[in-house]
Amino acid sequence: VAGVSIMFQWCCVASVTGGTDEITCSTVPTAEPLTGWQGSYDPLFVNGMMQAVWPMLDKFAKQIVEDVVEPAVKKALGELGQSFSFEGETFSLGHEAAQFGKMEISESVQQTSDLEHLNMKVMTIRTKVSWQGNLIANAKAFGITMGVRKMCLEGDLVMELVGSLPKPPFFEGARASFINPPKLSLECRSESHVVDKVANIGYVRDTILTVAGEQLAQRLVAPNVMGVKLCPAADIFRILHPRPRGILRVTVCRAEHLQAKDRHLISADSSDPYVKVRCGAMPLQSQVVRKTTSPLFDFDFLLPIQHPREQLMTFEVLDQDHLSKHDFLGRATVSVHDLITAGDREAPYQLEDERGAKGANGTLHLRAEWRDLLLQSPPAVLAPGTSEGPPSLAHLFVGIYCATNVPIGPPGTHYWVEAQCTDRLGLMGGSTEKPRLTPKVMMKPRTETEQEREEELNLLREKLEICRRNKLNADDTARLLGVPPEKLDDAENSVQIDRTVEWNRHVEFFIKHNVDGELTLTLKELAPHSVAEGGSTVVGKVAGACIKVMDAASKVVGYSGTSLHTWKVSLKELLSAPNGTLTPVLRVNDCATSTSLHLRLQLRSVGSPTTSVS
């Protein structure tokens, strides 16, 4: 991810300064900045810069392995993970840098609801990324040292320079992502092949690969993007979170002639099949159907799709086993475009075995329905003289910039926003009862001056509390504090401290069109616990154990923590807003606090089912 980030920035530089002899600044007209840029270009400059900064990436990768990868692998291995660790002092990415293939540059348009930016020009750069890493990474598992000596990555990367400008930096922002998960492979072995089998090194290798793939998907696989705002006036959500092109409803109907993996003495052999689905960074899983080789799944879900012509969906059928690894039954990879053009009819797809061969693993039957996301907002009422009512489906985008004047908690306090909407549909097969969450983040680090102001504020509060405790009247309190009596109520606000929590993240809902719908947003905090883990007393140990359970639950469910403020927004306000878009600042109606939540809200229509991509 770090390598792509640096390459991405250099590619932006190369794109506006000349990465090959064919591109120079003189080719950039004022009125149409993208004219003449389309074509195929050599990646020599970018690959050279990648090789130059590779030692920097090596040091950064070591920190990522220690801070992110190792804890994630420990968690994924469960109880076996207690003995797992990387040897940081021996880690190295090796001397071979990632390479980028020929760059195909084309022009496209990003439609927006802003009257001043209805059609933002986008320069799209497509390239293939490959890395044959001769890395050195030693890990300990089960008391045995195992070596990771080679890791390979290959995938198609899309970079987009968004919103062309007539002068430097020439674009409002830039973003990059893999449209489909890149291929990852890993060589992992100990000093003895016998030890490899006894210690189940293959299981550890698969776990490391899974964790690495998930970490990459969370940051750099569609719909997730890595981006940067180049123009200070640009809206961050147009750069980092472009709206999906449409919504795809997929139904995994059934499977036929699956292999029987479970042996039975009395009844016929069978399997307990279920389906794991992945589209980009979005994983889903069906329910398990017991004791059958021709299961009826009827598994239905909605997916937001950004690249309908290029994204792939993988359907992997597995046999559930309680005491061993789940058995592989077959896999089908289907393009989103093929599902769209097939329309709302059930179509069979042959399952492949682990070597890619078809014919012996049965078939999977799928059905899909595609709807374009439209630019206009849904009508609030039936238009005069028309027989059609409002659309049955709408897309609600909730962009959460930041919260200001947030109550200051103890060091290490985390804040997040929970969003819930009425009449929502289960996006990506998820529950409609659980709210959508932003990441949990801490307040912006304060400067030395702000820390001094915070100390000043705490001292002022202490003095006010002493005055109240001793029942001093307002005049005496004001005299002691050195403020005019009429300014006493506003004394705390006179000490200015930046109490901002930034997210710049979004949540989205596909909802049934309802003019009476309502969006609820709750600002929450989770402060560090004061009870030390592993206390010497029985009470301390029990409390420590409870804290661990609560922390784990908060990470999984997201309902833990303390609610600070709750706001409600009627969808009627969005329906009556220009182009269905608002940038409200929600304030707390309480004289004791001035916390505000800064948002970008947008409600768009979803079109009728179609078998073509606009």
Coordinates of C-alpha atoms in Angstrom, one line a residue, residues 278-507:
R278 CA -16.6 -11.5 -2.8
C279 CA -16.9 -8.4 -5.0
G280 CA -13.8 -6.2 -4.6
A281 CA -13.4 -5.5 -0.9
M282 CA -17.0 -6.6 -0.1
P283 CA -17.3 -10.2 1.4
L284 CA -20.6 -12.0 2.0
Q285 CA -21.7 -15.4 3.1
S286 CA -24.9 -17.4 2.7
Q287 CA -26.5 -19.7 5.2
V288 CA -25.5 -23.4 5.5
V289 CA -27.9 -25.9 3.9
R290 CA -27.6 -29.2 5.7
K291 CA -27.1 -32.7 4.2
T292 CA -27.5 -32.1 0.4
T293 CA -25.6 -31.9 -2.8
S294 CA -28.3 -29.8 -4.5
P295 CA -28.9 -27.0 -2.0
L296 CA -31.6 -24.3 -2.4
F297 CA -29.8 -21.1 -1.1
D298 CA -32.2 -18.3 -2.2
F299 CA -29.5 -15.9 -0.9
D300 CA -30.3 -12.3 -1.9
F301 CA -28.1 -9.2 -1.4
L302 CA -27.5 -5.7 -2.7
L303 CA -24.1 -4.4 -3.8
P304 CA -23.0 -0.8 -4.7
I305 CA -21.0 -1.1 -7.9
Q306 CA -18.4 1.5 -9.0
H307 CA -17.0 -0.2 -12.1
P308 CA -19.8 -2.3 -13.7
R309 CA -17.8 -3.2 -16.8
E310 CA -14.7 -4.4 -15.0
Q311 CA -15.5 -5.7 -11.6
L312 CA -15.6 -9.4 -11.0
M313 CA -17.6 -11.5 -8.5
T314 CA -16.2 -14.7 -7.0
F315 CA -18.6 -17.4 -5.7
E316 CA -16.9 -20.1 -3.6
V317 CA -18.9 -23.1 -2.4
L318 CA -17.7 -24.9 0.7
D319 CA -18.7 -27.8 2.9
Q320 CA -19.0 -26.8 6.5
D321 CA -17.1 -29.1 9.0
H322 CA -17.1 -28.5 12.7
L323 CA -13.9 -30.3 13.6
S324 CA -11.7 -29.7 10.6
K325 CA -11.1 -27.2 7.8
H326 CA -14.1 -26.6 5.6
D327 CA -13.9 -28.6 2.3
F328 CA -13.7 -26.8 -1.0
L329 CA -16.5 -27.7 -3.3
G330 CA -16.1 -25.4 -6.3
R331 CA -15.6 -21.8 -7.4
A332 CA -17.1 -19.6 -10.1
T333 CA -15.8 -16.2 -11.2
V334 CA -18.4 -14.1 -13.0
S335 CA -18.0 -10.5 -14.4
V336 CA -20.5 -8.0 -13.1
H337 CA -21.2 -7.0 -16.7
D338 CA -22.2 -10.6 -17.6
L339 CA -24.6 -10.7 -14.6
I340 CA -26.2 -7.3 -15.7
T341 CA -26.7 -8.4 -19.4
A342 CA -28.2 -11.7 -18.3
G343 CA -31.0 -9.8 -16.7
D344 CA -33.4 -11.1 -14.1
R345 CA -33.3 -14.7 -15.2
E346 CA -31.7 -17.6 -13.5
A347 CA -28.5 -18.6 -15.3
P348 CA -26.2 -21.6 -14.5
Y349 CA -22.4 -21.2 -14.0
Q350 CA -20.1 -24.2 -13.9
L351 CA -18.0 -24.5 -10.8
E352 CA -14.2 -25.0 -11.2
D353 CA -12.0 -27.2 -9.0
E354 CA -8.9 -25.8 -7.3
R355 CA -6.9 -26.2 -10.5
G356 CA -9.4 -24.3 -12.6
A357 CA -11.0 -27.3 -14.4
K358 CA -14.7 -27.5 -14.9
G359 CA -17.1 -30.4 -15.3
A360 CA -16.8 -32.3 -12.0
N361 CA -17.9 -29.8 -9.4
G362 CA -21.5 -29.1 -10.3
T363 CA -23.2 -25.8 -11.2
L364 CA -24.3 -22.7 -9.4
H365 CA -27.4 -20.8 -10.5
L366 CA -27.5 -17.0 -10.2
R367 CA -29.9 -14.2 -10.9
A368 CA -29.2 -10.4 -10.9
E369 CA -30.9 -7.1 -11.4
W370 CA -29.1 -3.8 -12.2
R371 CA -30.3 -0.3 -11.5
D372 CA -28.4 2.9 -12.4
L373 CA -27.9 5.5 -9.8
L374 CA -29.4 8.7 -11.2
L375 CA -28.2 12.3 -10.8
Q376 CA -31.5 13.7 -9.7
S377 CA -33.1 13.4 -6.3
P378 CA -36.4 11.5 -5.9
P379 CA -39.5 13.6 -6.3
A380 CA -41.3 14.4 -3.0
V381 CA -44.7 14.2 -4.6
L382 CA -46.4 12.9 -7.7
A383 CA -45.8 15.2 -10.6
P384 CA -49.0 16.8 -12.0
G385 CA -50.4 15.1 -15.1
T386 CA -48.3 11.9 -14.7
S387 CA -49.4 8.4 -13.9
E388 CA -46.0 7.2 -12.4
G389 CA -45.3 7.5 -8.8
P390 CA -41.9 8.2 -7.2
P391 CA -39.2 5.6 -7.6
S392 CA -39.3 2.7 -5.1
L393 CA -35.6 2.9 -4.3
A394 CA -33.2 5.7 -3.4
H395 CA -29.6 6.1 -2.4
L396 CA -28.7 8.1 0.7
F397 CA -25.1 9.3 1.0
V398 CA -24.0 10.5 4.5
G399 CA -20.6 12.2 4.4
I400 CA -19.2 12.9 7.9
Y401 CA -16.5 15.5 7.9
C402 CA -15.9 16.2 11.6
A403 CA -17.4 17.1 15.0
T404 CA -16.3 20.4 16.6
N405 CA -16.3 21.5 20.3
V406 CA -16.4 17.9 21.4
P407 CA -16.1 17.3 25.2
I408 CA -12.5 16.5 26.0
G409 CA -12.1 13.0 27.5
P410 CA -9.1 11.3 29.1
P411 CA -6.0 10.8 26.8
G412 CA -6.7 7.8 24.5
T413 CA -10.5 8.5 24.2
H414 CA -11.9 7.4 20.9
Y415 CA -14.9 8.9 19.1
W416 CA -17.1 7.7 16.3
V417 CA -20.5 8.3 14.7
E418 CA -23.3 5.8 14.4
A419 CA -25.8 6.3 11.6
Q420 CA -29.2 4.7 11.2
C421 CA -32.0 5.3 8.7
T422 CA -35.6 4.2 8.5
D423 CA -36.8 2.1 5.6
R424 CA -33.3 0.9 4.8
L425 CA -32.5 -2.2 2.8
G426 CA -29.8 -4.7 3.8
L427 CA -26.7 -3.5 1.9
M428 CA -24.2 -6.3 1.2
G429 CA -26.4 -8.8 3.0
G430 CA -26.0 -7.0 6.3
S431 CA -28.6 -6.5 9.0
T432 CA -30.8 -3.4 8.8
E433 CA -30.9 -3.2 12.6
K434 CA -27.2 -2.5 13.2
P435 CA -26.2 1.1 12.6
R436 CA -23.5 2.0 10.1
L437 CA -20.3 3.2 11.8
T438 CA -17.4 5.6 11.1
P439 CA -14.0 4.4 12.3
K440 CA -13.1 5.0 15.9
V441 CA -10.6 7.9 16.0
M442 CA -9.0 10.1 18.6
M443 CA -9.2 13.9 18.8
K444 CA -6.7 15.8 16.8
P445 CA -3.3 16.0 18.6
R446 CA -3.1 19.4 20.3
T447 CA -0.2 21.8 19.9
E448 CA 1.8 23.0 22.8
T449 CA -0.2 26.2 22.9
E450 CA -3.5 24.3 22.9
Q451 CA -2.2 22.1 25.7
E452 CA -1.5 25.3 27.7
R453 CA -5.0 26.5 26.9
E454 CA -6.4 23.2 28.1
E455 CA -4.5 23.5 31.4
E456 CA -5.8 27.0 31.7
L457 CA -9.4 25.7 31.1
N458 CA -9.0 22.9 33.7
L459 CA -7.7 25.5 36.3
L460 CA -10.7 27.8 35.5
R461 CA -13.2 24.9 36.0
E462 CA -11.5 24.0 39.3
K463 CA -11.9 27.6 40.5
L464 CA -15.5 27.7 39.4
E465 CA -16.2 24.4 41.3
I466 CA -14.6 25.8 44.4
C467 CA -16.8 28.9 44.2
R468 CA -20.0 26.9 43.7
R469 CA -19.0 24.5 46.5
N470 CA -18.6 27.5 48.9
K471 CA -21.9 29.0 47.6
L472 CA -20.3 32.3 46.5
N473 CA -22.7 34.7 44.7
A474 CA -22.1 35.7 41.1
D475 CA -20.5 39.0 41.9
D476 CA -17.9 37.5 44.3
T477 CA -17.2 34.7 41.9
A478 CA -16.6 37.1 39.0
R479 CA -14.4 39.3 41.2
L480 CA -12.2 36.3 42.2
L481 CA -11.9 35.1 38.6
G482 CA -11.3 38.5 37.2
V483 CA -14.1 38.6 34.7
P484 CA -17.1 41.0 34.4
P485 CA -20.2 39.6 36.1
E486 CA -22.2 39.6 32.8
K487 CA -19.4 37.4 31.2
L488 CA -19.4 34.8 34.0
D489 CA -21.7 32.3 32.2
D490 CA -19.4 32.4 29.2
A491 CA -16.1 32.2 31.1
E492 CA -15.3 28.7 30.0
N493 CA -15.9 29.5 26.3
S494 CA -13.4 32.4 26.5
V495 CA -10.6 29.9 26.7
Q496 CA -10.4 28.7 23.1
I497 CA -9.3 25.1 22.5
D498 CA -9.5 23.2 19.3
R499 CA -11.7 20.2 20.2
T500 CA -12.2 18.7 16.7
V501 CA -12.5 15.1 15.8
E502 CA -12.1 14.4 12.0
W503 CA -13.3 11.4 10.1
N504 CA -13.8 12.5 6.4
R505 CA -15.6 9.2 5.9
H506 CA -19.0 8.2 4.6
V507 CA -21.7 5.7 5.2

